[in-house]
PDB file of C-alpha atoms in Angstrom:
ATOM      1  CA  ASN A   1      13.687  -0.734 -13.108  1.00  0.00           C
ATOM      2  CA  ALA A   2      10.575  -2.204 -11.694  1.00  0.00           C
ATOM      3  CA  GLY A   3      12.408  -3.071  -8.364  1.00  0.00           C
ATOM      4  CA  VAL A   4      10.694  -6.075  -6.329  1.00  0.00           C
ATOM      5  CA  THR A   5       7.435  -7.235  -7.826  1.00  0.00           C
ATOM      6  CA  GLN A   6       5.162  -9.819  -6.339  1.00  0.00           C
ATOM      7  CA  THR A   7       2.149 -11.575  -7.581  1.00  0.00           C
ATOM      8  CA  PRO A   8      -0.649 -11.884  -7.154  1.00  0.00           C
ATOM      9  CA  LYS A   9      -1.730  -8.865  -5.064  1.00  0.00           C
ATOM     10  CA  PHE A  10      -4.827 -10.312  -3.544  1.00  0.00           C
ATOM     11  CA  GLN A  11      -5.981 -13.880  -3.013  1.00  0.00           C
ATOM     12  CA  VAL A  12      -8.617 -15.698  -1.111  1.00  0.00           C
ATOM     13  CA  LEU A  13      -8.477 -19.350  -0.431  1.00  0.00           C
ATOM     14  CA  LYS A  14     -10.389 -21.810   1.164  1.00  0.00           C
ATOM     15  CA  THR A  15      -8.690 -23.891   4.320  1.00  0.00           C
ATOM     16  CA  GLY A  16      -6.656 -26.719   3.030  1.00  0.00           C
ATOM     17  CA  GLN A  17      -6.185 -25.325  -0.855  1.00  0.00           C
ATOM     18  CA  SER A  18      -2.530 -24.865  -1.897  1.00  0.00           C
ATOM     19  CA  MET A  19      -1.107 -21.405  -3.811  1.00  0.00           C
ATOM     20  CA  THR A  20       2.320 -20.178  -4.618  1.00  0.00           C
ATOM     21  CA  LEU A  21       3.213 -16.514  -4.254  1.00  0.00           C
ATOM     22  CA  GLN A  22       5.701 -15.398  -6.866  1.00  0.00           C
ATOM     23  CA  CYS A  23       8.338 -12.601  -6.150  1.00  0.00           C
ATOM     24  CA  ALA A  24      10.798 -10.904  -9.037  1.00  0.00           C
ATOM     25  CA  GLN A  25      13.347  -8.580  -8.684  1.00  0.00           C
ATOM     26  CA  ASP A  26      15.477  -6.999 -11.359  1.00  0.00           C
ATOM     27  CA  MET A  27      18.112  -5.176  -9.399  1.00  0.00           C
ATOM     28  CA  ASN A  28      20.563  -8.188  -9.581  1.00  0.00           C
ATOM     29  CA  HIS A  29      20.727  -8.673  -5.672  1.00  0.00           C
ATOM     30  CA  ASN A  30      22.162 -11.951  -4.071  1.00  0.00           C
ATOM     31  CA  SER A  31      19.724 -12.099  -1.511  1.00  0.00           C
ATOM     32  CA  MET A  32      16.000 -12.546  -0.956  1.00  0.00           C
ATOM     33  CA  TYR A  33      13.526 -12.703   1.562  1.00  0.00           C
ATOM     34  CA  TRP A  34       9.570 -13.420   2.267  1.00  0.00           C
ATOM     35  CA  TYR A  35       8.122 -11.857   5.310  1.00  0.00           C
ATOM     36  CA  ARG A  36       4.667 -11.762   6.937  1.00  0.00           C
ATOM     37  CA  GLN A  37       2.475  -8.902   8.586  1.00  0.00           C
ATOM     38  CA  ASP A  38      -0.224  -9.368  11.037  1.00  0.00           C
ATOM     39  CA  PRO A  39      -2.348  -6.377  12.157  1.00  0.00           C
ATOM     40  CA  GLY A  40      -0.503  -4.285  14.784  1.00  0.00           C
ATOM     41  CA  MET A  41       2.873  -5.921  14.035  1.00  0.00           C
ATOM     42  CA  GLY A  42       5.972  -5.407  12.308  1.00  0.00           C
ATOM     43  CA  LEU A  43       7.133  -7.867   9.777  1.00  0.00           C
ATOM     44  CA  ARG A  44       8.292 -11.307  10.576  1.00  0.00           C
ATOM     45  CA  LEU A  45      10.672 -13.227   8.535  1.00  0.00           C
ATOM     46  CA  ILE A  46       9.361 -16.722   6.984  1.00  0.00           C
ATOM     47  CA  TYR A  47      12.063 -17.949   4.966  1.00  0.00           C
ATOM     48  CA  TYR A  48      15.107 -16.087   3.256  1.00  0.00           C
ATOM     49  CA  SER A  49      17.736 -16.949   0.438  1.00  0.00           C
ATOM     50  CA  ALA A  50      21.230 -15.699   1.020  1.00  0.00           C
ATOM     51  CA  SER A  51      22.240 -16.437  -2.327  1.00  0.00           C
ATOM     52  CA  GLU A  52      21.006 -18.709  -5.579  1.00  0.00           C
ATOM     53  CA  GLY A  53      20.846 -22.250  -4.541  1.00  0.00           C
ATOM     54  CA  THR A  54      20.599 -21.480  -0.423  1.00  0.00           C
ATOM     55  CA  THR A  55      17.523 -21.265   1.553  1.00  0.00           C
ATOM     56  CA  ASP A  56      17.079 -20.612   4.923  1.00  0.00           C
ATOM     57  CA  LYS A  57      14.260 -20.684   7.597  1.00  0.00           C
ATOM     58  CA  GLY A  58      13.427 -17.449   9.534  1.00  0.00           C
ATOM     59  CA  GLU A  59      11.348 -16.714  12.784  1.00  0.00           C
ATOM     60  CA  VAL A  60       7.981 -18.183  11.406  1.00  0.00           C
ATOM     61  CA  PRO A  61       8.588 -20.799   8.635  1.00  0.00           C
ATOM     62  CA  ASN A  62       6.013 -23.491   9.669  1.00  0.00           C
ATOM     63  CA  GLY A  63       3.416 -23.954   6.873  1.00  0.00           C
ATOM     64  CA  TYR A  64       5.588 -22.793   4.387  1.00  0.00           C
ATOM     65  CA  ASN A  65       8.225 -23.587   1.532  1.00  0.00           C
ATOM     66  CA  VAL A  66      10.247 -21.711  -0.742  1.00  0.00           C
ATOM     67  CA  SER A  67      11.841 -22.114  -3.889  1.00  0.00           C
ATOM     68  CA  ARG A  68      14.740 -19.840  -5.203  1.00  0.00           C
ATOM     69  CA  LEU A  69      14.184 -20.302  -9.102  1.00  0.00           C
ATOM     70  CA  ASN A  70      17.052 -18.435 -10.166  1.00  0.00           C
ATOM     71  CA  LYS A  71      18.885 -15.185  -9.120  1.00  0.00           C
ATOM     72  CA  ARG A  72      15.826 -13.130 -10.007  1.00  0.00           C
ATOM     73  CA  GLU A  73      13.216 -14.944  -8.429  1.00  0.00           C
ATOM     74  CA  PHE A  74      12.049 -16.390  -5.285  1.00  0.00           C
ATOM     75  CA  SER A  75       8.684 -18.021  -4.494  1.00  0.00           C
ATOM     76  CA  LEU A  76       6.836 -18.990  -1.396  1.00  0.00           C
ATOM     77  CA  ARG A  77       4.289 -22.286  -1.399  1.00  0.00           C
ATOM     78  CA  LEU A  78       1.305 -22.837   1.160  1.00  0.00           C
ATOM     79  CA  GLU A  79       0.818 -26.338   0.710  1.00  0.00           C
ATOM     80  CA  SER A  80      -2.365 -26.424   2.777  1.00  0.00           C
ATOM     81  CA  ALA A  81      -3.550 -22.940   3.726  1.00  0.00           C
ATOM     82  CA  ALA A  82      -4.861 -22.312   7.366  1.00  0.00           C
ATOM     83  CA  PRO A  83      -6.802 -19.311   8.676  1.00  0.00           C
ATOM     84  CA  SER A  84      -3.664 -18.469  10.617  1.00  0.00           C
ATOM     85  CA  GLN A  85      -2.049 -17.985   7.685  1.00  0.00           C
ATOM     86  CA  THR A  86      -4.216 -14.939   6.738  1.00  0.00           C
ATOM     87  CA  SER A  87      -1.698 -12.067   6.456  1.00  0.00           C
ATOM     88  CA  VAL A  88       0.031  -9.620   4.104  1.00  0.00           C
ATOM     89  CA  TYR A  89       3.006 -11.317   2.617  1.00  0.00           C
ATOM     90  CA  PHE A  90       5.895  -9.108   1.547  1.00  0.00           C
ATOM     91  CA  CYS A  91       8.751 -10.030  -0.308  1.00  0.00           C
ATOM     92  CA  ALA A  92      12.287  -8.157  -0.409  1.00  0.00           C
ATOM     93  CA  SER A  93      15.618  -8.491  -1.891  1.00  0.00           C
ATOM     94  CA  SER A  94      19.147  -6.985  -0.599  1.00  0.00           C
ATOM     95  CA  GLU A  95      22.840  -7.211  -1.759  1.00  0.00           C
ATOM     96  CA  PRO A  96      25.651  -7.946   1.010  1.00  0.00           C
ATOM     97  CA  SER A  97      28.043  -5.617  -0.298  1.00  0.00           C
ATOM     98  CA  GLY A  98      28.096  -2.326  -0.178  1.00  0.00           C
ATOM     99  CA  ARG A  99      25.316  -0.773   2.069  1.00  0.00           C
ATOM    100  CA  ALA A 100      25.108  -4.045   3.951  1.00  0.00           C
ATOM    101  CA  TYR A 101      21.897  -5.953   3.652  1.00  0.00           C
ATOM    102  CA  GLU A 102      19.801  -2.588   2.811  1.00  0.00           C
ATOM    103  CA  GLN A 103      16.410  -4.311   1.730  1.00  0.00           C
ATOM    104  CA  TYR A 104      13.971  -3.184  -0.975  1.00  0.00           C
ATOM    105  CA  PHE A 105      10.244  -4.399  -0.559  1.00  0.00           C
ATOM    106  CA  GLY A 106       7.678  -5.312  -3.090  1.00  0.00           C
ATOM    107  CA  PRO A 107       4.247  -4.224  -3.007  1.00  0.00           C
ATOM    108  CA  GLY A 108       2.693  -7.130  -0.690  1.00  0.00           C
ATOM    109  CA  THR A 109       0.302  -9.924  -1.401  1.00  0.00           C
ATOM    110  CA  ARG A 110      -2.734  -9.634   0.685  1.00  0.00           C
ATOM    111  CA  LEU A 111      -4.024 -13.350   1.776  1.00  0.00           C
ATOM    112  CA  THR A 112      -7.264 -14.437   2.937  1.00  0.00           C
ATOM    113  CA  VAL A 113      -8.199 -18.080   4.379  1.00  0.00           C
ATOM    114  CA  THR A 114     -11.509 -18.921   5.109  1.00  0.00           C
TER     115      THR A 114
ATOM    116  CA  GLY B   1      17.972 -12.738  19.155  1.00  0.00           C
ATOM    117  CA  ILE B   2      17.926  -9.016  19.062  1.00  0.00           C
ATOM    118  CA  GLN B   3      15.085  -7.320  20.396  1.00  0.00           C
ATOM    119  CA  VAL B   4      13.832  -3.809  18.732  1.00  0.00           C
ATOM    120  CA  GLU B   5      11.523  -1.740  20.768  1.00  0.00           C
ATOM    121  CA  GLN B   6       9.815   1.526  19.339  1.00  0.00           C
ATOM    122  CA  SER B   7       8.518   4.209  20.862  1.00  0.00           C
ATOM    123  CA  PRO B   8       5.615   5.794  21.109  1.00  0.00           C
ATOM    124  CA  PRO B   9       3.253   3.171  19.755  1.00  0.00           C
ATOM    125  CA  ASP B  10       0.756   5.676  18.321  1.00  0.00           C
ATOM    126  CA  LEU B  11       1.095   9.333  17.815  1.00  0.00           C
ATOM    127  CA  ILE B  12      -1.311  12.058  16.840  1.00  0.00           C
ATOM    128  CA  LEU B  13       0.247  15.360  15.717  1.00  0.00           C
ATOM    129  CA  GLN B  14      -1.722  18.754  14.282  1.00  0.00           C
ATOM    130  CA  GLU B  15      -0.227  19.461  10.570  1.00  0.00           C
ATOM    131  CA  GLY B  16       2.983  21.762  11.384  1.00  0.00           C
ATOM    132  CA  ALA B  17       4.177  20.126  14.490  1.00  0.00           C
ATOM    133  CA  ASN B  18       7.428  18.208  15.126  1.00  0.00           C
ATOM    134  CA  SER B  19       8.195  14.845  16.094  1.00  0.00           C
ATOM    135  CA  THR B  20      10.548  12.503  17.267  1.00  0.00           C
ATOM    136  CA  LEU B  21      10.230   8.707  17.158  1.00  0.00           C
ATOM    137  CA  ARG B  22      12.583   6.400  18.995  1.00  0.00           C
ATOM    138  CA  CYS B  23      14.008   2.770  18.312  1.00  0.00           C
ATOM    139  CA  ASN B  24      16.076   1.176  20.803  1.00  0.00           C
ATOM    140  CA  PHE B  25      17.632  -2.114  19.845  1.00  0.00           C
ATOM    141  CA  SER B  26      19.721  -4.675  22.365  1.00  0.00           C
ATOM    142  CA  ASP B  27      22.753  -5.802  20.557  1.00  0.00           C
ATOM    143  CA  SER B  28      25.439  -4.281  17.919  1.00  0.00           C
ATOM    144  CA  VAL B  29      23.940  -3.999  14.320  1.00  0.00           C
ATOM    145  CA  ASN B  30      25.595  -3.892  11.071  1.00  0.00           C
ATOM    146  CA  ASN B  31      22.696  -2.092   9.298  1.00  0.00           C
ATOM    147  CA  LEU B  32      19.637  -0.037  10.726  1.00  0.00           C
ATOM    148  CA  GLN B  33      16.799   1.080   8.244  1.00  0.00           C
ATOM    149  CA  TRP B  34      13.785   3.224   8.749  1.00  0.00           C
ATOM    150  CA  PHE B  35      10.345   2.416   6.985  1.00  0.00           C
ATOM    151  CA  HIS B  36       7.239   4.443   6.275  1.00  0.00           C
ATOM    152  CA  GLN B  37       4.439   2.011   5.744  1.00  0.00           C
ATOM    153  CA  ASN B  38       1.638   4.255   4.011  1.00  0.00           C
ATOM    154  CA  PRO B  39      -1.919   3.769   4.659  1.00  0.00           C
ATOM    155  CA  TRP B  40      -2.216   1.857   1.102  1.00  0.00           C
ATOM    156  CA  GLY B  41       0.491  -0.645   2.819  1.00  0.00           C
ATOM    157  CA  GLN B  42       3.101   0.010   0.809  1.00  0.00           C
ATOM    158  CA  LEU B  43       6.799  -0.085   2.567  1.00  0.00           C
ATOM    159  CA  ILE B  44       9.043   3.156   1.593  1.00  0.00           C
ATOM    160  CA  ASN B  45      12.694   3.094   2.297  1.00  0.00           C
ATOM    161  CA  LEU B  46      13.421   6.413   4.307  1.00  0.00           C
ATOM    162  CA  PHE B  47      16.813   5.777   5.751  1.00  0.00           C
ATOM    163  CA  TYR B  48      19.869   3.399   5.612  1.00  0.00           C
ATOM    164  CA  ILE B  49      21.523   4.518   8.992  1.00  0.00           C
ATOM    165  CA  PRO B  50      23.712   2.214  10.627  1.00  0.00           C
ATOM    166  CA  SER B  51      25.110   5.101  12.664  1.00  0.00           C
ATOM    167  CA  GLY B  52      25.805   8.884  12.224  1.00  0.00           C
ATOM    168  CA  THR B  53      23.103  11.539  11.012  1.00  0.00           C
ATOM    169  CA  LYS B  54      21.321  11.757   7.532  1.00  0.00           C
ATOM    170  CA  GLN B  55      18.773  14.023   6.574  1.00  0.00           C
ATOM    171  CA  ASN B  56      15.946  13.953   3.755  1.00  0.00           C
ATOM    172  CA  GLY B  57      13.844  16.868   3.397  1.00  0.00           C
ATOM    173  CA  ARG B  58      11.793  17.481   6.685  1.00  0.00           C
ATOM    174  CA  LEU B  59      12.909  13.944   7.819  1.00  0.00           C
ATOM    175  CA  SER B  60      16.315  13.428   9.434  1.00  0.00           C
ATOM    176  CA  ALA B  61      17.561  10.190  11.490  1.00  0.00           C
ATOM    177  CA  THR B  62      20.307   9.679  13.855  1.00  0.00           C
ATOM    178  CA  THR B  63      21.730   6.602  15.122  1.00  0.00           C
ATOM    179  CA  VAL B  64      24.008   6.348  18.072  1.00  0.00           C
ATOM    180  CA  ALA B  65      25.315   2.642  17.699  1.00  0.00           C
ATOM    181  CA  THR B  66      27.349   2.616  20.713  1.00  0.00           C
ATOM    182  CA  GLU B  67      24.165   3.821  23.059  1.00  0.00           C
ATOM    183  CA  ARG B  68      22.035   1.389  21.134  1.00  0.00           C
ATOM    184  CA  TYR B  69      19.286   3.797  19.836  1.00  0.00           C
ATOM    185  CA  SER B  70      18.013   5.487  16.708  1.00  0.00           C
ATOM    186  CA  LEU B  71      15.959   8.564  16.233  1.00  0.00           C
ATOM    187  CA  LEU B  72      13.730   9.733  13.463  1.00  0.00           C
ATOM    188  CA  TYR B  73      12.697  13.257  13.399  1.00  0.00           C
ATOM    189  CA  ILE B  74       9.835  14.718  11.355  1.00  0.00           C
ATOM    190  CA  SER B  75       9.715  18.214  10.852  1.00  0.00           C
ATOM    191  CA  SER B  76       6.703  20.451   9.962  1.00  0.00           C
ATOM    192  CA  SER B  77       4.612  17.476   9.784  1.00  0.00           C
ATOM    193  CA  GLN B  78       1.882  16.995   6.802  1.00  0.00           C
ATOM    194  CA  THR B  79      -1.218  14.581   6.359  1.00  0.00           C
ATOM    195  CA  THR B  80       0.952  12.575   3.984  1.00  0.00           C
ATOM    196  CA  ASP B  81       3.231  11.697   6.735  1.00  0.00           C
ATOM    197  CA  SER B  82       0.600   9.640   8.266  1.00  0.00           C
ATOM    198  CA  GLY B  83       0.773   6.077   8.385  1.00  0.00           C
ATOM    199  CA  VAL B  84       3.182   3.451  10.404  1.00  0.00           C
ATOM    200  CA  TYR B  85       6.983   3.914  11.026  1.00  0.00           C
ATOM    201  CA  PHE B  86       9.225   0.959  11.107  1.00  0.00           C
ATOM    202  CA  CYS B  87      12.752   0.669  12.409  1.00  0.00           C
ATOM    203  CA  ALA B  88      14.400  -2.366  11.348  1.00  0.00           C
ATOM    204  CA  VAL B  89      17.878  -3.823  12.328  1.00  0.00           C
ATOM    205  CA  TYR B  90      20.445  -6.453  10.945  1.00  0.00           C
ATOM    206  CA  SER B  91      22.692  -8.047  13.444  1.00  0.00           C
ATOM    207  CA  GLY B  92      25.520 -10.349  12.538  1.00  0.00           C
ATOM    208  CA  ASN B  93      23.967 -12.812  10.147  1.00  0.00           C
ATOM    209  CA  THR B  94      20.433 -12.538  11.565  1.00  0.00           C
ATOM    210  CA  PRO B  95      18.498 -10.850   8.764  1.00  0.00           C
ATOM    211  CA  LEU B  96      16.213  -7.855   9.366  1.00  0.00           C
ATOM    212  CA  VAL B  97      14.210  -7.911  12.644  1.00  0.00           C
ATOM    213  CA  PHE B  98      11.573  -5.141  12.802  1.00  0.00           C
ATOM    214  CA  GLY B  99      10.458  -3.095  15.603  1.00  0.00           C
ATOM    215  CA  LYS B 100       6.413  -3.024  15.904  1.00  0.00           C
ATOM    216  CA  GLY B 101       6.132   0.086  14.749  1.00  0.00           C
ATOM    217  CA  THR B 102       5.124   3.745  15.504  1.00  0.00           C
ATOM    218  CA  ARG B 103       1.428   4.699  14.170  1.00  0.00           C
ATOM    219  CA  LEU B 104       1.442   8.313  13.217  1.00  0.00           C
ATOM    220  CA  SER B 105      -1.686  10.382  12.390  1.00  0.00           C
ATOM    221  CA  VAL B 106      -1.391  13.803  11.154  1.00  0.00           C
ATOM    222  CA  ILE B 107      -4.466  16.030  11.447  1.00  0.00           C
ATOM    223  CA  ALA B 108      -5.106  18.916   9.323  1.00  0.00           C
TER     224      ALA B 108
END
């Protein structure tokens, strides 16, 4: 099992450009999440999807959109990138039953906006 | 929303020393996890521990849910233990809220 995978690993954008970060999980989890991590900070939730077909805003959703494409895939889109969106982005997944909401993380995407 | 405070923010240890990291949270939780972020940025699950005590090799964790804190113990530290340790909690319907982490440096 690959667990949670993210593409790309690195990306440099110019201000105003758009891009989509891809995330996939092979653990058959219902819930998926997008976080950002800024220097010296913990992770902050951008958006999450509790189950296929639903999405909800987290703590810092402005400037982002998400799509839960199917049970495996959850993408994050920046429509018009800004330097304030320079960060490391992590995708995670979890299963509400059993060990409630234990989250597993992907390797991250390091994004720089110039 | 729930607040998560970790202490100390930074810790420097000589190889072989022991340490205790603390996580305080402001409300009751359904889930508490400890993560290690290694120097390459990877987040590694250490413990899923909403209550009680668990051990995994040189690491152990205790959560006292009624008093709203959790402790992570690292014994006989090694240079590979360096990195940032995060505590994160899941409360009610709110997805994981992270503390700001403890940055650990283990010196040979």
